[in-house]
Short mmCIF file of C-alpha atoms and ligand atoms in Angstrom, two decimals:
data_model
loop_
_atom_site.label_atom_id
_atom_site.label_comp_id
_atom_site.label_asym_id
_atom_site.label_seq_id
_atom_site.Cartn_x
_atom_site.Cartn_y
_atom_site.Cartn_z
CA MET A 1 -112.72 -88.06 -72.79
CA ALA A 2 -111.44 -86.66 -69.77
CA GLU A 3 -107.94 -86.90 -69.70
CA ASP A 4 -105.42 -88.18 -67.16
CA TYR A 5 -103.86 -86.16 -65.26
CA TYR A 6 -100.76 -86.83 -63.27
CA ASN A 7 -100.55 -83.86 -60.54
CA GLU A 8 -103.05 -81.01 -59.72
CA VAL A 9 -100.81 -78.22 -58.84
CA ALA A 10 -101.87 -74.71 -57.75
CA VAL A 11 -98.78 -72.25 -58.74
CA PHE A 12 -99.23 -68.94 -56.94
CA GLY A 13 -97.42 -65.70 -58.33
CA LEU A 14 -97.82 -65.90 -62.76
CA GLY A 15 -94.66 -63.70 -63.09
CA PHE A 16 -91.09 -64.40 -65.06
CA VAL A 17 -91.03 -67.87 -63.05
CA GLY A 18 -94.47 -68.58 -61.86
CA LEU A 19 -96.00 -68.55 -65.38
CA PRO A 20 -93.19 -70.61 -67.28
CA LEU A 21 -92.54 -73.28 -63.94
CA ALA A 22 -96.65 -73.86 -64.47
CA LEU A 23 -96.40 -74.84 -68.29
CA CYS A 24 -92.97 -77.40 -67.33
CA PHE A 25 -95.59 -78.38 -65.32
CA THR A 26 -98.78 -79.06 -67.60
CA LEU A 27 -95.83 -79.71 -70.46
CA ALA A 28 -95.16 -82.92 -67.79
CA ASN A 29 -99.37 -83.79 -67.80
CA CYS A 30 -99.81 -82.42 -64.61
CA ARG A 31 -103.35 -80.04 -64.55
CA VAL A 32 -102.25 -76.49 -63.12
CA VAL A 33 -104.19 -73.48 -61.72
CA GLY A 34 -102.30 -70.09 -62.14
CA VAL A 35 -103.45 -68.03 -59.22
CA ASP A 36 -101.93 -64.34 -59.09
CA VAL A 37 -103.14 -61.03 -57.78
CA ASP A 38 -103.07 -58.88 -60.84
CA ALA A 39 -106.01 -59.08 -62.40
CA GLY A 40 -104.87 -57.51 -65.44
CA LEU A 41 -102.05 -60.07 -65.72
CA VAL A 42 -104.33 -63.13 -65.08
CA GLN A 43 -106.69 -62.02 -67.83
CA GLU A 44 -103.88 -61.72 -70.75
CA ILE A 45 -102.38 -64.51 -69.76
CA ASN A 46 -106.26 -66.53 -70.16
CA ASN A 47 -106.00 -65.02 -73.51
CA GLY A 48 -102.58 -65.84 -74.43
CA VAL A 49 -100.47 -62.95 -74.30
CA THR A 50 -97.16 -63.07 -72.31
CA HIS A 51 -94.42 -60.61 -72.91
CA HIS A 52 -92.00 -62.77 -71.05
CA HIS A 53 -89.16 -64.10 -74.33
CA GLU A 54 -89.00 -67.57 -73.52
CA GLN A 55 -88.87 -70.34 -75.92
CA TYR A 56 -89.01 -74.14 -75.19
CA ARG A 57 -87.78 -77.17 -77.82
CA GLY A 58 -88.04 -73.78 -80.80
CA PHE A 59 -91.70 -73.25 -79.34
CA PRO A 60 -92.08 -69.31 -78.21
CA ILE A 61 -93.81 -69.04 -75.09
CA GLN A 62 -96.62 -68.15 -75.90
CA GLU A 63 -97.70 -70.88 -78.52
CA ILE A 64 -97.14 -73.15 -75.31
CA LEU A 65 -99.07 -71.26 -73.02
CA ARG A 66 -101.70 -71.03 -75.35
CA GLN A 67 -101.96 -75.04 -76.58
CA GLU A 68 -102.42 -75.72 -72.57
CA LEU A 69 -105.65 -72.93 -72.59
CA ALA A 70 -106.69 -74.78 -75.14
CA ARG A 71 -106.06 -78.26 -74.21
CA GLY A 72 -107.47 -77.02 -70.64
CA SER A 73 -104.69 -78.06 -68.51
CA PHE A 74 -103.74 -74.19 -67.55
CA LYS A 75 -105.45 -71.65 -66.53
CA ALA A 76 -104.96 -68.32 -65.07
CA THR A 77 -107.10 -67.03 -62.52
CA THR A 78 -107.67 -64.52 -59.45
CA ASP A 79 -109.52 -66.56 -57.06
CA PRO A 80 -107.22 -69.08 -54.63
CA GLU A 81 -110.19 -71.33 -53.62
CA GLU A 82 -110.42 -73.60 -56.87
CA ALA A 83 -106.87 -73.79 -57.29
CA LEU A 84 -106.41 -75.04 -53.46
CA SER A 85 -109.76 -77.03 -53.24
CA ARG A 86 -108.25 -79.01 -56.44
CA ALA A 87 -104.37 -79.28 -55.38
CA ARG A 88 -102.23 -81.37 -53.35
CA ASP A 89 -98.93 -79.67 -54.71
CA ILE A 90 -98.52 -75.78 -53.59
CA VAL A 91 -95.80 -73.66 -55.45
CA VAL A 92 -94.91 -70.37 -54.29
CA THR A 93 -93.34 -68.41 -56.52
CA VAL A 94 -94.11 -64.92 -54.81
CA GLY A 95 -90.94 -62.69 -53.86
CA LEU A 96 -89.79 -60.23 -51.50
CA PRO A 97 -89.38 -56.71 -53.17
CA VAL A 98 -87.30 -54.37 -51.99
CA VAL A 99 -88.67 -52.07 -50.60
CA GLU A 100 -86.17 -48.55 -49.75
CA GLY A 101 -83.13 -50.87 -49.29
CA GLU A 102 -85.33 -53.79 -47.47
CA PRO A 103 -87.05 -56.90 -48.11
CA ASP A 104 -90.44 -56.54 -48.26
CA THR A 105 -92.38 -59.71 -47.03
CA ARG A 106 -95.85 -58.47 -47.55
CA PRO A 107 -96.88 -60.35 -51.02
CA LEU A 108 -95.48 -63.11 -49.65
CA THR A 109 -96.59 -62.95 -45.78
CA ASP A 110 -100.26 -62.45 -48.21
CA CYS A 111 -99.84 -65.16 -50.49
CA LEU A 112 -99.23 -68.09 -47.34
CA ARG A 113 -102.57 -66.51 -45.25
CA THR A 114 -104.20 -67.13 -48.86
CA ILE A 115 -103.04 -70.34 -48.62
CA THR A 116 -104.00 -71.44 -45.15
CA THR A 117 -107.50 -70.52 -46.03
CA GLY A 118 -107.30 -73.67 -48.30
CA LEU A 119 -104.62 -75.99 -46.86
CA LYS A 120 -105.89 -79.63 -46.67
CA PRO A 121 -104.47 -81.86 -44.68
CA GLY A 122 -102.20 -84.33 -46.83
CA ASP A 123 -101.01 -81.25 -49.24
CA LEU A 124 -97.09 -80.15 -49.73
CA VAL A 125 -96.51 -76.69 -50.25
CA LEU A 126 -93.29 -76.13 -52.15
CA VAL A 127 -92.04 -72.30 -52.26
CA ARG A 128 -89.64 -71.81 -54.75
CA SER A 129 -89.31 -67.80 -53.90
CA THR A 130 -85.76 -66.21 -52.90
CA LEU A 131 -85.81 -65.49 -49.41
CA VAL A 132 -84.25 -63.93 -46.49
CA PRO A 133 -82.37 -67.61 -44.95
CA GLY A 134 -83.89 -68.40 -41.81
CA MET A 135 -87.87 -67.51 -43.81
CA MET A 136 -88.62 -70.63 -44.30
CA ARG A 137 -88.37 -71.17 -40.38
CA ARG A 138 -89.46 -67.99 -39.04
CA LEU A 139 -91.94 -66.93 -41.44
CA VAL A 140 -93.56 -69.73 -44.22
CA LYS A 141 -93.25 -71.83 -41.49
CA PRO A 142 -95.47 -70.07 -38.76
CA LEU A 143 -97.86 -68.52 -40.45
CA LEU A 144 -99.20 -71.79 -42.70
CA GLU A 145 -99.67 -73.17 -39.12
CA GLU A 146 -102.22 -70.64 -38.67
CA SER A 147 -104.42 -73.09 -40.88
CA GLY A 148 -104.56 -75.46 -37.68
CA LEU A 149 -101.90 -77.33 -39.55
CA THR A 150 -98.90 -78.72 -38.44
CA ALA A 151 -96.05 -79.28 -41.05
CA GLY A 152 -93.91 -81.68 -41.35
CA ARG A 153 -97.50 -83.63 -38.97
CA ASP A 154 -100.44 -82.20 -41.32
CA PHE A 155 -98.95 -81.09 -44.54
CA TYR A 156 -95.38 -81.40 -46.09
CA LEU A 157 -93.56 -78.19 -46.48
CA GLY A 158 -90.71 -77.66 -48.62
CA TYR A 159 -88.47 -75.08 -49.84
CA ALA A 160 -86.23 -75.47 -53.07
CA PRO A 161 -85.28 -71.96 -54.62
CA GLU A 162 -85.18 -71.27 -58.19
CA ARG A 163 -82.51 -70.73 -60.09
CA ILE A 164 -83.24 -70.83 -63.79
CA ALA A 165 -82.47 -67.77 -65.88
CA GLU A 166 -84.88 -65.37 -67.58
CA GLY A 167 -85.17 -66.17 -71.19
CA ARG A 168 -83.91 -69.96 -70.41
CA ALA A 169 -86.65 -71.06 -67.94
CA PHE A 170 -87.75 -74.14 -69.34
CA GLU A 171 -84.66 -75.55 -70.32
CA GLU A 172 -83.38 -74.41 -66.85
CA PHE A 173 -86.20 -76.36 -64.99
CA VAL A 174 -85.12 -79.15 -67.18
CA THR A 175 -81.90 -79.17 -66.28
CA MET A 176 -80.63 -77.28 -63.85
CA PRO A 177 -79.89 -79.47 -60.49
CA VAL A 178 -82.44 -78.34 -57.86
CA ILE A 179 -81.63 -77.88 -54.29
CA VAL A 180 -84.02 -79.67 -52.19
CA SER A 181 -84.85 -78.97 -48.54
CA GLY A 182 -87.77 -79.42 -46.70
CA VAL A 183 -89.34 -79.34 -42.46
CA ASP A 184 -88.07 -82.95 -42.21
CA GLU A 185 -87.10 -85.74 -44.26
CA ILE A 186 -90.31 -86.88 -45.88
CA SER A 187 -91.42 -83.03 -46.32
CA ARG A 188 -87.64 -82.77 -48.32
CA ASN A 189 -88.49 -86.38 -50.15
CA GLU A 190 -91.79 -85.23 -51.19
CA ALA A 191 -90.82 -82.29 -52.69
CA ALA A 192 -88.39 -83.48 -54.81
CA SER A 193 -91.06 -85.95 -55.88
CA LEU A 194 -93.10 -82.98 -57.08
CA LEU A 195 -89.38 -81.70 -58.82
CA GLN A 196 -88.51 -84.94 -60.51
CA ILE A 197 -91.89 -84.56 -62.33
CA ILE A 198 -90.21 -81.72 -64.27
CA THR A 199 -86.78 -82.09 -64.12
CA ARG A 200 -83.90 -84.70 -65.74
CA ALA A 201 -81.34 -82.93 -63.52
CA GLU A 202 -80.55 -83.71 -60.07
CA THR A 203 -82.36 -83.07 -56.81
CA LEU A 204 -79.60 -82.49 -54.44
CA PRO A 205 -81.06 -82.54 -50.76
CA ALA A 206 -79.65 -79.22 -48.46
CA SER A 207 -79.01 -80.17 -44.48
CA SER A 208 -81.89 -77.46 -43.58
CA PHE A 209 -84.32 -75.05 -45.33
CA GLU A 210 -81.37 -72.74 -44.22
CA VAL A 211 -78.73 -74.06 -46.25
CA ALA A 212 -80.61 -74.11 -49.37
CA GLU A 213 -81.61 -70.34 -47.97
CA ALA A 214 -78.28 -69.24 -47.67
CA ALA A 215 -77.41 -70.94 -51.00
CA LYS A 216 -79.36 -69.41 -53.43
CA LEU A 217 -78.15 -65.75 -52.69
CA VAL A 218 -74.84 -66.73 -52.09
CA GLU A 219 -74.66 -68.01 -56.04
CA ASN A 220 -76.50 -64.52 -56.95
CA ILE A 221 -74.14 -62.85 -54.67
CA SER A 222 -70.69 -64.54 -56.57
CA ARG A 223 -71.91 -63.39 -59.73
CA ASP A 224 -72.39 -59.59 -58.36
CA VAL A 225 -68.87 -59.75 -57.02
CA SER A 226 -67.71 -61.51 -59.74
CA ILE A 227 -69.13 -58.87 -62.29
CA ALA A 228 -67.48 -56.12 -59.37
CA LEU A 229 -64.63 -56.80 -60.07
CA VAL A 230 -64.76 -56.97 -63.73
CA ASN A 231 -66.30 -53.26 -63.97
CA GLU A 232 -63.50 -52.36 -61.34
CA LEU A 233 -61.35 -53.40 -63.65
CA SER A 234 -63.06 -51.44 -66.78
CA ALA A 235 -62.33 -48.04 -65.08
CA LEU A 236 -58.56 -48.64 -65.03
CA THR A 237 -58.48 -49.89 -68.56
CA GLY A 238 -59.83 -47.48 -69.76
CA ALA A 239 -57.64 -45.45 -67.83
CA MET A 240 -55.04 -47.15 -69.48
CA GLY A 241 -56.68 -46.48 -72.86
CA ILE A 242 -56.83 -50.61 -73.27
CA ASN A 243 -60.03 -53.06 -74.02
CA THR A 244 -61.45 -54.12 -71.10
CA PHE A 245 -63.02 -57.61 -72.86
CA GLU A 246 -59.42 -58.36 -74.53
CA VAL A 247 -58.24 -58.03 -70.91
CA VAL A 248 -60.83 -60.46 -70.61
CA ARG A 249 -60.76 -62.80 -72.84
CA LEU A 250 -57.40 -63.70 -72.67
CA ALA A 251 -56.79 -63.72 -68.99
CA ASN A 252 -59.63 -66.42 -69.49
CA SER A 253 -57.69 -68.54 -71.21
CA HIS A 254 -56.02 -69.78 -68.33
CA LYS A 255 -57.94 -73.18 -67.10
CA ARG A 256 -58.34 -71.79 -63.48
CA VAL A 257 -59.45 -67.99 -64.26
CA LYS A 258 -63.06 -67.51 -65.25
CA LEU A 259 -64.33 -63.73 -65.69
CA LEU A 260 -67.57 -62.33 -66.12
CA GLN A 261 -67.99 -59.99 -69.08
CA PRO A 262 -67.84 -55.70 -67.75
CA GLY A 263 -71.33 -53.76 -68.61
CA PRO A 264 -73.01 -50.84 -67.51
CA GLY A 265 -74.00 -52.33 -63.88
CA VAL A 266 -76.38 -54.69 -62.52
CA GLY A 267 -79.66 -55.17 -62.60
CA GLY A 268 -82.82 -57.44 -62.39
CA TYR A 269 -84.78 -58.66 -59.60
CA CYS A 270 -82.04 -61.44 -58.21
CA LEU A 271 -78.60 -60.23 -58.20
CA PRO A 272 -78.96 -57.09 -56.90
CA ASN A 273 -81.11 -58.32 -54.04
CA ALA A 274 -79.51 -60.99 -52.62
CA PHE A 275 -77.34 -59.43 -50.91
CA ARG A 276 -80.06 -57.00 -49.60
CA TYR A 277 -81.41 -59.88 -48.22
CA LEU A 278 -78.22 -60.82 -46.88
CA ALA A 279 -77.12 -57.37 -45.52
CA PRO A 280 -79.86 -58.44 -42.45
CA VAL A 281 -79.43 -61.57 -41.52
CA ALA A 282 -75.58 -60.06 -41.02
CA ARG A 283 -77.11 -57.10 -38.99
CA GLU A 284 -78.14 -58.89 -36.49
CA ALA A 285 -75.21 -61.11 -36.34
CA GLY A 286 -72.90 -58.29 -35.99
CA ILE A 287 -70.85 -59.46 -39.14
CA ASP A 288 -69.79 -56.85 -41.22
CA LEU A 289 -69.80 -58.07 -45.08
CA GLN A 290 -67.51 -56.12 -46.24
CA LEU A 291 -66.46 -57.68 -49.75
CA MET A 292 -70.05 -58.34 -50.46
CA ALA A 293 -70.65 -54.38 -49.68
CA ALA A 294 -68.16 -52.70 -52.17
CA ALA A 295 -69.12 -55.04 -54.89
CA ARG A 296 -72.59 -53.82 -54.56
CA ARG A 297 -71.01 -50.52 -54.61
CA VAL A 298 -68.94 -50.87 -57.73
CA ASN A 299 -71.44 -52.06 -59.84
CA ASP A 300 -73.81 -49.31 -57.95
CA THR A 301 -71.70 -46.29 -60.05
CA MET A 302 -71.78 -48.08 -63.03
CA PRO A 303 -74.29 -46.21 -64.89
CA ARG A 304 -72.91 -42.10 -63.45
CA ARG A 305 -70.15 -43.87 -64.82
CA VAL A 306 -70.90 -44.83 -68.12
CA ALA A 307 -72.87 -41.42 -68.43
CA ASP A 308 -70.00 -39.72 -67.79
CA MET A 309 -68.59 -41.04 -70.55
CA VAL A 310 -71.40 -40.79 -73.12
CA ILE A 311 -71.23 -37.10 -71.38
CA LYS A 312 -67.45 -36.31 -71.93
CA LEU A 313 -67.72 -37.54 -75.55
CA LEU A 314 -70.38 -35.22 -76.76
CA PRO A 315 -69.55 -32.43 -79.42
CA VAL A 316 -72.30 -30.17 -78.07
CA PRO A 317 -73.22 -29.26 -74.53
CA PRO A 318 -75.39 -31.54 -72.98
CA ALA A 319 -78.51 -29.51 -72.89
CA ALA A 320 -78.53 -29.49 -76.60
CA ALA A 321 -77.23 -33.07 -77.23
CA ARG A 322 -79.11 -35.93 -78.46
CA VAL A 323 -78.23 -39.28 -77.93
CA ALA A 324 -79.50 -43.00 -79.18
CA VAL A 325 -79.71 -45.95 -75.91
CA LEU A 326 -79.57 -49.58 -77.75
CA GLY A 327 -80.73 -52.51 -75.71
CA LEU A 328 -82.82 -51.21 -72.35
CA ALA A 329 -83.03 -55.00 -70.64
CA MET A 330 -81.49 -55.30 -67.57
CA LYS A 331 -78.88 -57.83 -69.21
CA ASP A 332 -78.55 -58.96 -72.97
CA PHE A 333 -81.54 -61.59 -74.78
CA SER A 334 -83.84 -59.69 -71.95
CA SER A 335 -87.59 -58.48 -72.06
CA ASP A 336 -87.59 -57.39 -68.76
CA SER A 337 -86.32 -54.07 -67.69
CA ARG A 338 -86.50 -54.11 -63.53
CA GLU A 339 -83.99 -52.00 -62.14
CA SER A 340 -81.90 -52.01 -65.41
CA PRO A 341 -79.23 -50.45 -65.39
CA ALA A 342 -79.77 -48.57 -68.46
CA LEU A 343 -82.86 -46.77 -67.14
CA LYS A 344 -80.79 -45.24 -64.63
CA VAL A 345 -78.41 -44.30 -67.23
CA VAL A 346 -80.66 -42.70 -69.18
CA ALA A 347 -82.15 -40.61 -65.60
CA HIS A 348 -78.39 -39.32 -65.37
CA LEU A 349 -78.40 -38.41 -69.12
CA GLN A 350 -81.62 -36.69 -69.23
CA GLU A 351 -80.50 -34.55 -65.35
CA ALA A 352 -77.91 -33.89 -67.28
CA GLY A 353 -79.74 -32.18 -70.08
CA LEU A 354 -79.45 -34.22 -73.04
CA ALA A 355 -82.64 -35.78 -75.24
CA VAL A 356 -82.87 -39.57 -75.36
CA ARG A 357 -84.40 -41.66 -77.46
CA ALA A 358 -83.93 -45.69 -76.77
CA PHE A 359 -84.12 -48.29 -78.76
CA ASP A 360 -84.63 -51.93 -77.07
CA PRO A 361 -86.97 -54.73 -79.14
CA LEU A 362 -87.37 -56.87 -76.78
CA VAL A 363 -88.34 -54.71 -73.88
CA PRO A 364 -92.52 -54.03 -73.64
CA ASP A 365 -93.08 -50.14 -74.39
CA LEU A 366 -93.27 -48.99 -71.06
CA TYR A 367 -91.41 -45.77 -71.28
CA PRO A 368 -91.33 -42.28 -73.76
CA PHE A 369 -87.79 -42.18 -74.47
CA GLN A 370 -88.74 -45.52 -76.51
CA VAL A 371 -88.63 -45.61 -79.91
CA GLY A 372 -89.51 -48.29 -82.43
CA SER A 373 -86.78 -48.62 -84.67
CA LEU A 374 -83.09 -48.26 -84.19
CA GLU A 375 -82.58 -45.82 -87.04
CA GLN A 376 -85.60 -43.65 -85.18
CA ALA A 377 -83.03 -43.61 -82.35
CA LEU A 378 -80.43 -43.07 -83.68
CA ASP A 379 -81.55 -39.98 -86.45
CA GLY A 380 -79.76 -36.93 -85.50
CA ALA A 381 -78.49 -38.10 -82.35
CA HIS A 382 -74.49 -37.01 -81.29
CA GLY A 383 -73.58 -40.70 -80.09
CA MET A 384 -75.08 -43.79 -79.49
CA VAL A 385 -74.64 -46.12 -75.91
CA VAL A 386 -74.94 -50.14 -75.87
CA LEU A 387 -76.14 -50.75 -73.18
CA ALA A 388 -77.60 -54.53 -73.28
CA ARG A 389 -77.44 -57.21 -76.67
CA GLN A 390 -80.46 -58.28 -78.23
CA GLN A 391 -80.53 -60.67 -81.03
CA GLY A 392 -79.84 -58.01 -84.55
CA PHE A 393 -77.24 -55.76 -82.74
CA GLU A 394 -74.78 -56.69 -84.90
CA THR A 395 -71.51 -55.18 -86.56
CA LYS A 396 -73.81 -55.13 -89.43
CA ASN A 397 -75.09 -51.86 -87.90
CA ILE A 398 -72.31 -50.09 -87.80
CA GLU A 399 -73.55 -49.06 -91.60
CA VAL A 400 -76.49 -47.44 -90.42
CA LEU A 401 -75.04 -45.85 -87.61
CA THR A 402 -72.87 -43.68 -89.80
CA ARG A 403 -76.16 -42.88 -92.04
CA PHE A 404 -78.19 -41.36 -89.28
CA LEU A 405 -75.51 -40.54 -86.07
CA ASP A 406 -75.26 -36.73 -86.75
CA PRO A 407 -71.96 -36.35 -88.66
CA SER A 408 -70.14 -33.74 -86.29
CA ALA A 409 -68.23 -36.48 -84.07
CA PRO A 410 -70.36 -39.62 -83.78
CA PHE A 411 -69.18 -41.75 -81.36
CA VAL A 412 -70.32 -44.76 -79.58
CA VAL A 413 -70.25 -46.20 -76.11
CA ASP A 414 -70.07 -49.76 -76.22
CA THR A 415 -70.41 -51.60 -73.05
CA LYS A 416 -71.05 -54.74 -74.55
CA ASN A 417 -68.70 -54.92 -76.75
CA VAL A 418 -70.92 -55.10 -79.62
CA PHE A 419 -68.85 -52.94 -81.89
CA GLY A 420 -65.61 -52.82 -79.65
CA SER A 421 -64.19 -55.50 -81.32
CA MET A 422 -64.22 -54.66 -85.29
CA GLU A 423 -60.66 -54.21 -87.34
CA THR A 424 -61.87 -51.59 -89.45
CA VAL A 425 -64.61 -49.07 -88.05
CA PRO A 426 -65.54 -45.77 -90.92
CA ALA A 427 -63.48 -42.97 -91.32
CA GLY A 428 -64.96 -40.13 -88.14
CA LEU A 429 -66.93 -42.83 -85.91
CA ARG A 430 -64.74 -43.19 -82.23
CA ILE A 431 -66.32 -46.36 -80.17
CA VAL A 432 -65.19 -46.25 -76.77
CA SER A 433 -65.16 -49.38 -75.36
CA ILE A 434 -66.81 -49.80 -71.14
N1 NAD B 501 -87.03 -63.78 -62.30
C1 NAD B 501 -86.12 -64.68 -62.48
O1 NAD B 501 -84.84 -64.80 -63.38
C2 NAD B 501 -85.73 -65.44 -61.22
C3 NAD B 501 -85.03 -66.47 -60.84
C4 NAD B 501 -84.89 -67.29 -59.73
C5 NAD B 501 -85.23 -66.80 -58.41
N2 NAD B 501 -86.27 -65.98 -59.02
C6 NAD B 501 -86.99 -66.01 -57.78
O2 NAD B 501 -88.28 -66.02 -58.04
C7 NAD B 501 -88.96 -65.33 -57.30
C8 NAD B 501 -90.63 -64.25 -58.74
O3 NAD B 501 -89.54 -63.89 -59.29
P1 NAD B 501 -89.83 -63.50 -60.32
O4 NAD B 501 -89.21 -62.80 -61.25
O5 NAD B 501 -91.44 -64.32 -60.76
O6 NAD B 501 -90.77 -61.68 -59.97
P2 NAD B 501 -92.46 -61.57 -60.66
O7 NAD B 501 -92.47 -60.35 -59.95
O8 NAD B 501 -92.12 -61.43 -62.37
O9 NAD B 501 -93.72 -62.31 -60.59
C9 NAD B 501 -93.84 -62.25 -59.01
C10 NAD B 501 -95.90 -62.74 -58.83
O10 NAD B 501 -96.56 -63.07 -57.88
C11 NAD B 501 -97.97 -62.06 -57.85
N3 NAD B 501 -98.33 -62.10 -56.44
C12 NAD B 501 -97.41 -61.00 -55.53
N4 NAD B 501 -98.29 -61.23 -54.43
C13 NAD B 501 -99.37 -62.19 -54.94
C14 NAD B 501 -99.90 -63.10 -54.05
N5 NAD B 501 -100.61 -62.40 -52.12
N6 NAD B 501 -100.72 -64.29 -54.31
C15 NAD B 501 -101.16 -64.21 -56.29
N7 NAD B 501 -99.64 -63.79 -57.23
C16 NAD B 501 -98.76 -62.93 -55.72
C17 NAD B 501 -97.04 -60.80 -58.45
O11 NAD B 501 -98.02 -60.29 -58.97
C18 NAD B 501 -96.33 -61.27 -60.02
O12 NAD B 501 -97.13 -61.59 -61.02
C19 NAD B 501 -88.46 -64.25 -56.73
O13 NAD B 501 -87.97 -64.72 -54.75
C20 NAD B 501 -87.13 -64.13 -57.19
O14 NAD B 501 -86.32 -63.45 -56.48
C21 NAD B 501 -86.18 -65.20 -59.66
#
């Protein structure tokens, strides 16, 4: 007997947000067709394969994907026609990549044009991508209305920026409060009703698209600025010969202080791009975003600073040196290396002439300098630099370090405080915290 599904949903974009979001809807007993322009990705997903590092209630995303494919509640396709003819709820997760410093609207506009080909009266289009403030009203709405249908009259149009963190997607779809806006109140309510199928958290109404768009960006920018604060501090604590992580830990014992952790820079799709999305709006308004721009600069200089720390500790000239990198992901416990500061550190080291071997158990094998184990990365290297945390990167690895590193003057540059707080360090091994 055919299953009774709650809603028929089309999800456009099957990336880090779209795929787990689609599966979250299927787990809530909706039937979902996922549409993506990347034919290779669609084929992989339909074969039950994904490199995402997500899990829900102990089940890895790979298992959830295979189960939902088998149940017939989910499939991926490059062909939007079937998705659009069946679904009344259309969710957009296609983002705005940044090209030469500016947001590129092409993937999103292509996606919206595709949707116009099958948009029906009574449909809901709910955009979840991070946008430049003003874009829902000035770009998304007019483009969708090229279908001949009017937003608010013939179809519902909502915007609810996605706020999940990679690695916690399923949990946060359910528990993170959702900001919801609409072209009018009815659209906002329709969008909230769709989201309430998957979330147990509050849906927070925003009075306009622009408020929701700006709220999303400032969330990301607040983290970028906070990280810049401790990254800048780390330059000073380094010069003073004191441990930044200890300073941060103690300062955070104050009830009203919540410093974030320093690191090798700020990467990924979300945090650095938030400023780049806001910058054109500020330019147009004649506003100089001094603090946010300064924070970006501080975070952008970190990979260079970390590479310089490594080069300074080398016992041999850079061209004769070999260094191991632990962690390539753009943040801790992630498989995503897009815009990863670790890649920038590697590039600086290679430019200086060093040979680099990097190990990250989660990042797919994408780079020629990647190796398959910590031991391979360390073997004969003059030192190691820790750039992202992963499960299993622990102080017990210290024994492996001393066994495999070149014994002349082995060192660890630790940007993640994996080894920095150890009370006893093996004789001869130098550990320098960021
Ligand atoms: N990754 C995160 O943790 C995260 C968190 C919150 C919000 N966001 C936002 O969510 C959006 C998506 O981010 P992501 O990380 O999933 O990006 P992604 O690059 O992983 O996924 C986007 C997908 O859209 C597909 N695509 C491109 N053009 C298309 C089209 N015309 N039709 C259908 N599919 C198309 C791409 O092939 C890709 O698979 C962005 O706006 C991002 O800023 C991301």
